[in-house]
PDB file of C-alpha atoms and ligand atoms in Angstrom:
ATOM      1  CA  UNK A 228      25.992  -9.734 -13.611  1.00 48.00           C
ATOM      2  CA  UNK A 229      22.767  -9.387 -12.836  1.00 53.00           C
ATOM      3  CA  UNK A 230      22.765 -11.369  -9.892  1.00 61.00           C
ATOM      4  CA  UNK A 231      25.496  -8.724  -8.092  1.00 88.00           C
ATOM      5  CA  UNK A 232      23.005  -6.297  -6.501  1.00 96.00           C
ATOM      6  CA  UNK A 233      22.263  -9.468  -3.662  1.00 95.00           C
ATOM      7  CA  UNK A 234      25.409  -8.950  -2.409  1.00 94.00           C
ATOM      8  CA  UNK A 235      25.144  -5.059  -1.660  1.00 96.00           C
ATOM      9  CA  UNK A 236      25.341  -4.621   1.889  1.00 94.00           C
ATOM     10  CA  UNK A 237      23.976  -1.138   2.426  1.00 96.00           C
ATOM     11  CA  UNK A 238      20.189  -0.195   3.155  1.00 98.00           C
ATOM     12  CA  UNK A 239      17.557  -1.858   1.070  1.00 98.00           C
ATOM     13  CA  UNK A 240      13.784  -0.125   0.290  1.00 98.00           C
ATOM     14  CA  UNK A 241      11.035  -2.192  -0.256  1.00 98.00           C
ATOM     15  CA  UNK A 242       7.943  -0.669  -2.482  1.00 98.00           C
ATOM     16  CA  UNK A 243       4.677  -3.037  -2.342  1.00 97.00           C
ATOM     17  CA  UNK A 244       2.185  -2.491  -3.746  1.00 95.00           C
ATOM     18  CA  UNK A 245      -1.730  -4.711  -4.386  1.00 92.00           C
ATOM     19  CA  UNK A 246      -0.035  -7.549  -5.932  1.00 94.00           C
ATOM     20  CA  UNK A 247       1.552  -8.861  -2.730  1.00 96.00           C
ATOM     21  CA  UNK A 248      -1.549  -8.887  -0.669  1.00 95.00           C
ATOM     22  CA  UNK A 249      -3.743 -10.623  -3.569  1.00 92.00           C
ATOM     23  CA  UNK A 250      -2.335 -13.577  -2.323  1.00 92.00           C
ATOM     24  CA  UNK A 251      -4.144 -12.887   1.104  1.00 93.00           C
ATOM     25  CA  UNK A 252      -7.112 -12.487  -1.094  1.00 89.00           C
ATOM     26  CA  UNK A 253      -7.253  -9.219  -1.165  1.00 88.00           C
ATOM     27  CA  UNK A 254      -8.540  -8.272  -4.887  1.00 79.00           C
ATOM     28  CA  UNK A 255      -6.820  -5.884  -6.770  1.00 75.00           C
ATOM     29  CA  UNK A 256      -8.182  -2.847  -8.527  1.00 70.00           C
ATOM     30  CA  UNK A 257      -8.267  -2.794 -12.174  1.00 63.00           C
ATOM     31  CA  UNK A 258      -7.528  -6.268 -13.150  1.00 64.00           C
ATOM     32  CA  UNK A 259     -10.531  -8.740 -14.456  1.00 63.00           C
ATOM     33  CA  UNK A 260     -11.514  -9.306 -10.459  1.00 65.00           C
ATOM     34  CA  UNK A 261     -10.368  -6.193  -8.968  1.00 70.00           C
ATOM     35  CA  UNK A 262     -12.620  -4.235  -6.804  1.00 69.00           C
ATOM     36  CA  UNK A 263     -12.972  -1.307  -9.593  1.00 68.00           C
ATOM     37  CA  UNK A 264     -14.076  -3.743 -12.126  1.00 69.00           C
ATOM     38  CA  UNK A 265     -16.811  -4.984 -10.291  1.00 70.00           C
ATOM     39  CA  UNK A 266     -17.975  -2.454  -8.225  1.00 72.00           C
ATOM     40  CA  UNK A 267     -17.798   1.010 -10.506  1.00 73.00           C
ATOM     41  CA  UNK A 268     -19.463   2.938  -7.839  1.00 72.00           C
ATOM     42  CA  UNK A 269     -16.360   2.186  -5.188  1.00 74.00           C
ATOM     43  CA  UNK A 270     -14.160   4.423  -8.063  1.00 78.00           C
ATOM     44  CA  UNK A 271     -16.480   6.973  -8.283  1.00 80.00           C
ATOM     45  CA  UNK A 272     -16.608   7.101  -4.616  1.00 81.00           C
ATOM     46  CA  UNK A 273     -12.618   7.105  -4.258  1.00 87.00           C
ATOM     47  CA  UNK A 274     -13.032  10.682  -5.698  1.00 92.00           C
ATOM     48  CA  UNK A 275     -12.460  13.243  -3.620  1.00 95.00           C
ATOM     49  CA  UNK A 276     -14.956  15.838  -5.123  1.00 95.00           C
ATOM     50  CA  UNK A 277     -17.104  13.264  -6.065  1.00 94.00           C
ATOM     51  CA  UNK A 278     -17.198  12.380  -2.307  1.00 96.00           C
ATOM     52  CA  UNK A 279     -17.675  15.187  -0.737  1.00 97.00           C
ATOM     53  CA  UNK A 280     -20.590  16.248  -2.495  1.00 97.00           C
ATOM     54  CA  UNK A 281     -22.482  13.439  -3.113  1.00 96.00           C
ATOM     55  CA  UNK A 282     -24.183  12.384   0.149  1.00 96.00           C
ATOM     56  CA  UNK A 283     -25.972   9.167  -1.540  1.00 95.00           C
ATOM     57  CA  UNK A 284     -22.449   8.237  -2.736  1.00 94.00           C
ATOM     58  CA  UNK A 285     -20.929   8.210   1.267  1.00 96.00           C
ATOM     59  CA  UNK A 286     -24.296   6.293   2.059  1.00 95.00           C
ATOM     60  CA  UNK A 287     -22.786   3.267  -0.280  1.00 92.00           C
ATOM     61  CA  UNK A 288     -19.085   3.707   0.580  1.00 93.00           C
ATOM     62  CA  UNK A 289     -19.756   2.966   3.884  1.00 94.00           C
ATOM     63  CA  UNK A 290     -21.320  -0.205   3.346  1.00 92.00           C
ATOM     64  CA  UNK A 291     -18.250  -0.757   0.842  1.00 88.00           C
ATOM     65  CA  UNK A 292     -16.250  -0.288   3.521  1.00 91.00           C
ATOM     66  CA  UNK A 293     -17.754  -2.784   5.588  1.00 91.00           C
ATOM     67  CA  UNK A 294     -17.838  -5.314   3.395  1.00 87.00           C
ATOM     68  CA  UNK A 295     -13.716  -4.727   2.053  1.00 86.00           C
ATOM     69  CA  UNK A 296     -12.509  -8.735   1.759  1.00 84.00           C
ATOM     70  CA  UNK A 297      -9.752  -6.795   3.457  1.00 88.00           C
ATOM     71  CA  UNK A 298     -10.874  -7.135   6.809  1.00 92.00           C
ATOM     72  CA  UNK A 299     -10.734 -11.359   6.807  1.00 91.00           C
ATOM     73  CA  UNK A 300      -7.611 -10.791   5.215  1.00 94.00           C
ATOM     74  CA  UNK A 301      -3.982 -12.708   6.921  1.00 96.00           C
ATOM     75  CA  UNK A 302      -0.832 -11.817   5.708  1.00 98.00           C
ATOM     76  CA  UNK A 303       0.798 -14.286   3.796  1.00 98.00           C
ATOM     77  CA  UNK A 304       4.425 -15.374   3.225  1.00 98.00           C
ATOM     78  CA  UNK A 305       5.359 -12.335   1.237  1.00 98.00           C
ATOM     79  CA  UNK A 306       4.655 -10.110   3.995  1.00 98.00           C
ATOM     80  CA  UNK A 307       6.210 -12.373   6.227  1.00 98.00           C
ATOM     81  CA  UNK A 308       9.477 -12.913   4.137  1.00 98.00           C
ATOM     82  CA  UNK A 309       9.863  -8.693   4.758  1.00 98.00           C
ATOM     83  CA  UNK A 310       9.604  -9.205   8.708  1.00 98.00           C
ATOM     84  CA  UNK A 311      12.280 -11.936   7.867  1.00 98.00           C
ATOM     85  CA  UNK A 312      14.432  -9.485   6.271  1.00 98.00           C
ATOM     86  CA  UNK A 313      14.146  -6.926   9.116  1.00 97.00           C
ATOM     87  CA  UNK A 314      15.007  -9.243  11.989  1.00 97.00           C
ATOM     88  CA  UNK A 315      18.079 -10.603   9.777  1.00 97.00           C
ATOM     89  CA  UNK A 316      19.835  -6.958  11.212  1.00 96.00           C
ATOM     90  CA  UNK A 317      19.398  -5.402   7.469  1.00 95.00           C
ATOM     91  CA  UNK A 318      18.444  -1.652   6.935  1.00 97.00           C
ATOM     92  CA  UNK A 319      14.964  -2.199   5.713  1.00 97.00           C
ATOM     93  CA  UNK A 320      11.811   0.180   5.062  1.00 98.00           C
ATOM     94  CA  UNK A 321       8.789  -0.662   3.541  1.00 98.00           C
ATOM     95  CA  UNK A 322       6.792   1.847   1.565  1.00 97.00           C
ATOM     96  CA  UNK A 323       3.734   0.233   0.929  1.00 97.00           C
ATOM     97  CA  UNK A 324       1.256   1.385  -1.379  1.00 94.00           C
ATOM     98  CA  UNK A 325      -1.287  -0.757   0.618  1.00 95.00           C
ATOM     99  CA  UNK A 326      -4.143   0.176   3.308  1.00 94.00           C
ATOM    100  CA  UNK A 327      -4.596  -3.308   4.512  1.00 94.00           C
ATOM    101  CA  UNK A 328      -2.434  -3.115   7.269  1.00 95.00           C
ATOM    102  CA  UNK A 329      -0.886  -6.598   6.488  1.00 97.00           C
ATOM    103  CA  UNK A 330       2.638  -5.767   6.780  1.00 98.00           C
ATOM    104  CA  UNK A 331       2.094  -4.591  10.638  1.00 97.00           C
ATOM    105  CA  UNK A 332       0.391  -7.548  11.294  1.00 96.00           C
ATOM    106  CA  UNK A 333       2.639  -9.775  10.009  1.00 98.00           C
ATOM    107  CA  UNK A 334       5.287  -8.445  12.281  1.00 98.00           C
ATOM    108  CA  UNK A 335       7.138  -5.857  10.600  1.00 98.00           C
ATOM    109  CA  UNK A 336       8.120  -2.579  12.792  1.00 96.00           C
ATOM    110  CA  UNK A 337       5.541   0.013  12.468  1.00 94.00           C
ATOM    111  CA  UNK A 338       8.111   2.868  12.282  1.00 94.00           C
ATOM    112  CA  UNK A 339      10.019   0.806   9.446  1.00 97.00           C
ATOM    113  CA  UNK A 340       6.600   0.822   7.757  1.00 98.00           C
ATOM    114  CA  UNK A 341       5.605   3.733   5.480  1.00 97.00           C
ATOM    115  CA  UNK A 342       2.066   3.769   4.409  1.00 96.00           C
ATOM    116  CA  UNK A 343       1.903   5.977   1.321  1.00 95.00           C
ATOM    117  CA  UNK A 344      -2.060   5.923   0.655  1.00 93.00           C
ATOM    118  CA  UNK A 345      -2.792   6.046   4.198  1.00 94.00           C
ATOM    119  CA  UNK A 346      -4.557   3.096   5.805  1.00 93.00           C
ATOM    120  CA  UNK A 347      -7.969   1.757   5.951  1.00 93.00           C
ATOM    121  CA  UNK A 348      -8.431   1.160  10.140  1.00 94.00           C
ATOM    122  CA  UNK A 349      -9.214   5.131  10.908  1.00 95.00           C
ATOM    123  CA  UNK A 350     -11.632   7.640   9.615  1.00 97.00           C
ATOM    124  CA  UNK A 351     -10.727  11.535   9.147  1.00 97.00           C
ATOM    125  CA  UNK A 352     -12.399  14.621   9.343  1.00 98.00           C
ATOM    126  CA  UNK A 353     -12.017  16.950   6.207  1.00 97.00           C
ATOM    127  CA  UNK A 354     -13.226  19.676   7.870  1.00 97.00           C
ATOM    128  CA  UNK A 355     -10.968  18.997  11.156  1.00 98.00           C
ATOM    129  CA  UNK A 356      -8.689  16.466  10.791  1.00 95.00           C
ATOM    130  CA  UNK A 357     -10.287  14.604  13.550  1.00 97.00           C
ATOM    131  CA  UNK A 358      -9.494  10.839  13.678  1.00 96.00           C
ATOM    132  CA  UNK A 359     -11.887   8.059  15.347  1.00 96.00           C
ATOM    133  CA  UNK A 360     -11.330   4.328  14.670  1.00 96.00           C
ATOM    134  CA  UNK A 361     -12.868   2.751  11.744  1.00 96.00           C
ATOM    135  CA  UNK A 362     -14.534  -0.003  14.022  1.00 95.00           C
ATOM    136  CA  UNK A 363     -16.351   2.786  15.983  1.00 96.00           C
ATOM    137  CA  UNK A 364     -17.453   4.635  12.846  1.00 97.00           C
ATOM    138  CA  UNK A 365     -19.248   1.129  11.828  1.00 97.00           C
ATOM    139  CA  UNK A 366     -21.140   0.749  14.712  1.00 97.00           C
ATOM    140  CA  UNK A 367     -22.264   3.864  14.484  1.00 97.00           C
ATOM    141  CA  UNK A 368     -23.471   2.832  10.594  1.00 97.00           C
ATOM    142  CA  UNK A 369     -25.077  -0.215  11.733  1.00 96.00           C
ATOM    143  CA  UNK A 370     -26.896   1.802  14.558  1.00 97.00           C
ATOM    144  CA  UNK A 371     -28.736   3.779  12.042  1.00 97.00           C
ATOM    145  CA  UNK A 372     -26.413   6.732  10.714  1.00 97.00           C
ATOM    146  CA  UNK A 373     -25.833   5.804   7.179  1.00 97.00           C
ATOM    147  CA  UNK A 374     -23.470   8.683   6.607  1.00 97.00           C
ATOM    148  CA  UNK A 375     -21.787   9.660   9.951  1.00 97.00           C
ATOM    149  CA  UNK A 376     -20.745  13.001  10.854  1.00 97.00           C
ATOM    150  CA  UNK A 377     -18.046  14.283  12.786  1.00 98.00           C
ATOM    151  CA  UNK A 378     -18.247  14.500  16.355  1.00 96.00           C
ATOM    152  CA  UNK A 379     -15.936  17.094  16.794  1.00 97.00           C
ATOM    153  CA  UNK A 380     -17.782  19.597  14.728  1.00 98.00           C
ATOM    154  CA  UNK A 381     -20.144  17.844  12.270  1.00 98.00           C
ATOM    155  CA  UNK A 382     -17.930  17.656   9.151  1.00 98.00           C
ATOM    156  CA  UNK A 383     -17.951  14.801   6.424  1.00 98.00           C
ATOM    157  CA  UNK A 384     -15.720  11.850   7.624  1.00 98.00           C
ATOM    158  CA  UNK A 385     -14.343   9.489   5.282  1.00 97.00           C
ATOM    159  CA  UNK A 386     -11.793   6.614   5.633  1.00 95.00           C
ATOM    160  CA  UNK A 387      -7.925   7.918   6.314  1.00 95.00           C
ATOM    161  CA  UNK A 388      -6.954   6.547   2.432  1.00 93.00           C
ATOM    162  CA  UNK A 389      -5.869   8.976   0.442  1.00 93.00           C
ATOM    163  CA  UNK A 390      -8.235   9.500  -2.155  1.00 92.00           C
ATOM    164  CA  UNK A 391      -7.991   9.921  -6.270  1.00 89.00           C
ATOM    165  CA  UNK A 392      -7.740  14.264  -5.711  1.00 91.00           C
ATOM    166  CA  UNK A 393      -6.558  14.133  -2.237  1.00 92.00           C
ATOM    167  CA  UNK A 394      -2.853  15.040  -1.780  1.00 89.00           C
ATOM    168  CA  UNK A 395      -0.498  12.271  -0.273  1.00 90.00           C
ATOM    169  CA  UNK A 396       1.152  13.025   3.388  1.00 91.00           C
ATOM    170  CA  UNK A 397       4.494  15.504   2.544  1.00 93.00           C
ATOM    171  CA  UNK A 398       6.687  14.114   5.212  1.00 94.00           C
ATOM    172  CA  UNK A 399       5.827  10.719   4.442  1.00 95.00           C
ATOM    173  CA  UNK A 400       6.554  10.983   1.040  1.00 95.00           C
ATOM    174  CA  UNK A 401       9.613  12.902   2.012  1.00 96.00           C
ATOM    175  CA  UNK A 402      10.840  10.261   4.072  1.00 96.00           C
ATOM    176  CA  UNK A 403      10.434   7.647   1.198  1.00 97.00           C
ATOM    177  CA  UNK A 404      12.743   9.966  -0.714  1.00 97.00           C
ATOM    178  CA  UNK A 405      15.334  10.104   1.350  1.00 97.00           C
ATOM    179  CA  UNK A 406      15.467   6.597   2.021  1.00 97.00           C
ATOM    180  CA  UNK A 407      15.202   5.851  -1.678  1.00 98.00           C
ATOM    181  CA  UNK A 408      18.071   8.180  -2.348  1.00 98.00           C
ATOM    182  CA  UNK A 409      20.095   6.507   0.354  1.00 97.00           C
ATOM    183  CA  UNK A 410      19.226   2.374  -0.409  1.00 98.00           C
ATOM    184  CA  UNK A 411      21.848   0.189  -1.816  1.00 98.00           C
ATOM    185  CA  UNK A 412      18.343  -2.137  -3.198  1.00 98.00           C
ATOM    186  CA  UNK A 413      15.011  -0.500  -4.536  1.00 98.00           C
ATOM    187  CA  UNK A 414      12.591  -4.071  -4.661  1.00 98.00           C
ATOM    188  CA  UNK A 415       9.539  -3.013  -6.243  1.00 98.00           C
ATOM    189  CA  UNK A 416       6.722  -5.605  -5.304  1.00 97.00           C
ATOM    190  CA  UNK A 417       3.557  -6.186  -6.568  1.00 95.00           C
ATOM    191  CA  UNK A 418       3.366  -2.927  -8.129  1.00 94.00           C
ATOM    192  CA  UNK A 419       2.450  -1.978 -12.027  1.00 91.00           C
ATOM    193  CA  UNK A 420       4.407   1.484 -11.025  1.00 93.00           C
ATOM    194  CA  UNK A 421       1.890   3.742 -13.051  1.00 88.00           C
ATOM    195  CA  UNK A 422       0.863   6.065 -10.075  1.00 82.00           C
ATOM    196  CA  UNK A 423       3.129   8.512  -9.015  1.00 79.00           C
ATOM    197  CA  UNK A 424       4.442   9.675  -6.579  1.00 79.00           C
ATOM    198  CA  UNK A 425       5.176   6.420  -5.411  1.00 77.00           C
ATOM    199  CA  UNK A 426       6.455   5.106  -8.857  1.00 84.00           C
ATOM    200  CA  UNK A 427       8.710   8.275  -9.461  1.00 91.00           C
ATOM    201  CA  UNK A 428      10.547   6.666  -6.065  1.00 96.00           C
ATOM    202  CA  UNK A 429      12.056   4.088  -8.402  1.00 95.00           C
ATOM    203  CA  UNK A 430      13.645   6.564 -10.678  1.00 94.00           C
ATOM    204  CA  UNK A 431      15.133   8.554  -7.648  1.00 96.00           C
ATOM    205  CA  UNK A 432      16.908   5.349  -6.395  1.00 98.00           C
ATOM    206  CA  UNK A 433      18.416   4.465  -9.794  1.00 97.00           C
ATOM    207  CA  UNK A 434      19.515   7.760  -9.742  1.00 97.00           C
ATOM    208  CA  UNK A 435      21.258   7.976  -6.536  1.00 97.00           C
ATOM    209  CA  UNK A 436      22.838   4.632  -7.563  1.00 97.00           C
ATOM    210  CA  UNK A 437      20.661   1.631  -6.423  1.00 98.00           C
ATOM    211  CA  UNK A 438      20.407  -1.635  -7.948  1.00 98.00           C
ATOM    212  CA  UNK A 439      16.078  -1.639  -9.079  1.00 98.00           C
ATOM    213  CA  UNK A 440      14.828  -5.234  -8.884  1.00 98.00           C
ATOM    214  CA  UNK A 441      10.603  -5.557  -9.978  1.00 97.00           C
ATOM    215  CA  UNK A 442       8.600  -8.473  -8.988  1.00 97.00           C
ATOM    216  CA  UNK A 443       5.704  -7.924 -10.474  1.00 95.00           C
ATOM    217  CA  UNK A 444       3.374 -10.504 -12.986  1.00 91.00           C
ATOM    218  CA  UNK A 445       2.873  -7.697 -15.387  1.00 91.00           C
ATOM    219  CA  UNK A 446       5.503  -5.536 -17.324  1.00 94.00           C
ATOM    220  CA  UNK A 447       5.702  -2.217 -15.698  1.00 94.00           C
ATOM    221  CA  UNK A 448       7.153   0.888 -17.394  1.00 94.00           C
ATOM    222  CA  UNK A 449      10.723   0.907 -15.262  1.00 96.00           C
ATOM    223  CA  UNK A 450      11.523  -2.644 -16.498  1.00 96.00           C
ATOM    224  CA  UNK A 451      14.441  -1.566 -18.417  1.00 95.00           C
ATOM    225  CA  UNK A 452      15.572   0.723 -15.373  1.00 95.00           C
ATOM    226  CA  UNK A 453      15.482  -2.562 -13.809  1.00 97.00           C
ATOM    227  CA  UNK A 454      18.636  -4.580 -12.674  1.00 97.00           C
ATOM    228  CA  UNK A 455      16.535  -7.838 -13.118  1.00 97.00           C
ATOM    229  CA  UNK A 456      12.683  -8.199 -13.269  1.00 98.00           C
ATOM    230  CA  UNK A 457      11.029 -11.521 -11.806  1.00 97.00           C
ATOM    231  CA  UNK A 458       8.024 -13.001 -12.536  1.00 96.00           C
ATOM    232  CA  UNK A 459       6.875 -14.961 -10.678  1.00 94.00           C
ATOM    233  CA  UNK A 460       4.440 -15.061  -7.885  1.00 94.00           C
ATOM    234  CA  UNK A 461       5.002 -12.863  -4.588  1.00 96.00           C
ATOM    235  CA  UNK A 462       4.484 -15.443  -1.874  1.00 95.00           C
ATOM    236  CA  UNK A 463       7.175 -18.070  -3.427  1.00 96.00           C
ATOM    237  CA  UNK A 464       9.968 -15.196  -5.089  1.00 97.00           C
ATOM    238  CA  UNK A 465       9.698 -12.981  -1.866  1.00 98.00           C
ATOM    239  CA  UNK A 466      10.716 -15.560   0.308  1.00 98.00           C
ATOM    240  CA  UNK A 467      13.834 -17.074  -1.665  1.00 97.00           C
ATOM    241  CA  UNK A 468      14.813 -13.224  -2.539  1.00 97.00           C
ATOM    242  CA  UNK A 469      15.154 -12.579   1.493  1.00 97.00           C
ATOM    243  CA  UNK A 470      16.991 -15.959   2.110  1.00 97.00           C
ATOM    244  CA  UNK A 471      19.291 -14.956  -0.775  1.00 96.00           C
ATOM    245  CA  UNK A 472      19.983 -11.271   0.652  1.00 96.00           C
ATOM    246  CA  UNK A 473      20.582 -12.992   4.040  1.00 95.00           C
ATOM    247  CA  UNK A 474      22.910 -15.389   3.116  1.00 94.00           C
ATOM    248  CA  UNK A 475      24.901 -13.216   0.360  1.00 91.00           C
ATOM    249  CA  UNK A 476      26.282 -10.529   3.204  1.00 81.00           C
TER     250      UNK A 476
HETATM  251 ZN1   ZN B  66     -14.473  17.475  12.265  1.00 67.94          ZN
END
């Protein structure tokens, strides 16, 4: 029955990925508008090595930065049908592929938030791990340093995403683990699950004994893993998903 995994009552993971924030017009990357399509130069520049040594390169990822859609961006009723689902008393995390922020700002808890790629409102040292806020690293931009060092000790900052190269956080990605090891639930969201780690997480909860439910637009290569795939959009099949885990327990 493959509507039996609503009525599971035992913790329930939540992997997100682009596809629900293009609804707060947040492009994705590789589809016919995403950000990589149009703007070549912002994958080169999410590159590690290519980063690091290419000072011209920084130059233009830190106007890139600036001009991210993702700073007008609201969240929208997908992110908002996951603070739903918290406050209903269920065991929730989130591991979001997403920088954006969204989920926080829609109201979900920030420790029941796991940001796998990092997030896009600090800057890091890779020299010294230093953080500053992104807003402060812009002003400095617009005041005339095109590719701002760090003040600590004069290293190459770039924005606390993870980069193509770059290996994720251990303990967050340990922490995913364990909670997709221990969900009843894996809901994969707006994901095409082709980059791993974060993708292998689906195969660990099917494997510890979770029901794995995709909502994604496009076929993904775990939708046979899958105890039902939807397709429809994020901001209308989030919403009913959460009022039908509510009401089923
Ligand atoms: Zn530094």
């Amino acid at each position: 029955m493959a509507d039996d995994w609503r009525g599971r009552p035992g913790p329930i993971a939540v992997l997100t990925g682009a596809g629900i924030s293009t609804d707060s017009g947040i492009p994705d990357f590789r589809g016919p508008r995403g950000l990589w399509t149009r703007n070549p130069i912002a994958e080169l520049a999410s590159t590690y090595q290519n980063y690091v040594a290419d000072p011209q390169l920084r130059v233009r990822a830190w106007q890139a930065r600036r001009d991210n859609p993702a700073w007008k961006a609201e969240p929208n009723a997908g992110h908002r049908a996951l603070v739903d689902l918290e406050r209903s008393g269920r065991a929730v995390r989130i591991l979001t592929q997403n920088i954006d922020r969204l989920h926080h700002r829609a109201g979900s808890s920030g420790r029941k938030v796991l940001e796998l790629h990092g997030n896009m409102l600090e800057v890091v040292c890779v020299s010294c791990d230093a953080r500053a806020p992104m807003r402060e690293t812009f002003d400095r931009v617009a005041a005339g340093e095109p590719d701002p060092a760090c003040v600590e000790c004069g290293g190459i900052l770039k924005s606390a995403v993870v980069m193509f190269g770059e290996p994720l956080d251990e303990q967050v990605i340990g922490e995913a683990a364990v909670y997709a090891q221990k969900c009843d639930i894996f809901l994969a969201v707006g994901t095409s699950l082709r980059v791993h780690p974060a993708a292998g997480l689906c195969e660990l909860a099917v494997g510890s004994g979770a029901d794995l439910v995709i909502v994604n637009n496009e076929p993904t290569p775990y939708d046979e893993l899958a105890t039902e795939v939807i397709r429809e959009p994020i901001s209308e099949a989030l919403p009913r998903i959460v009022a039908e885990l509510i009401a089923a327990v």
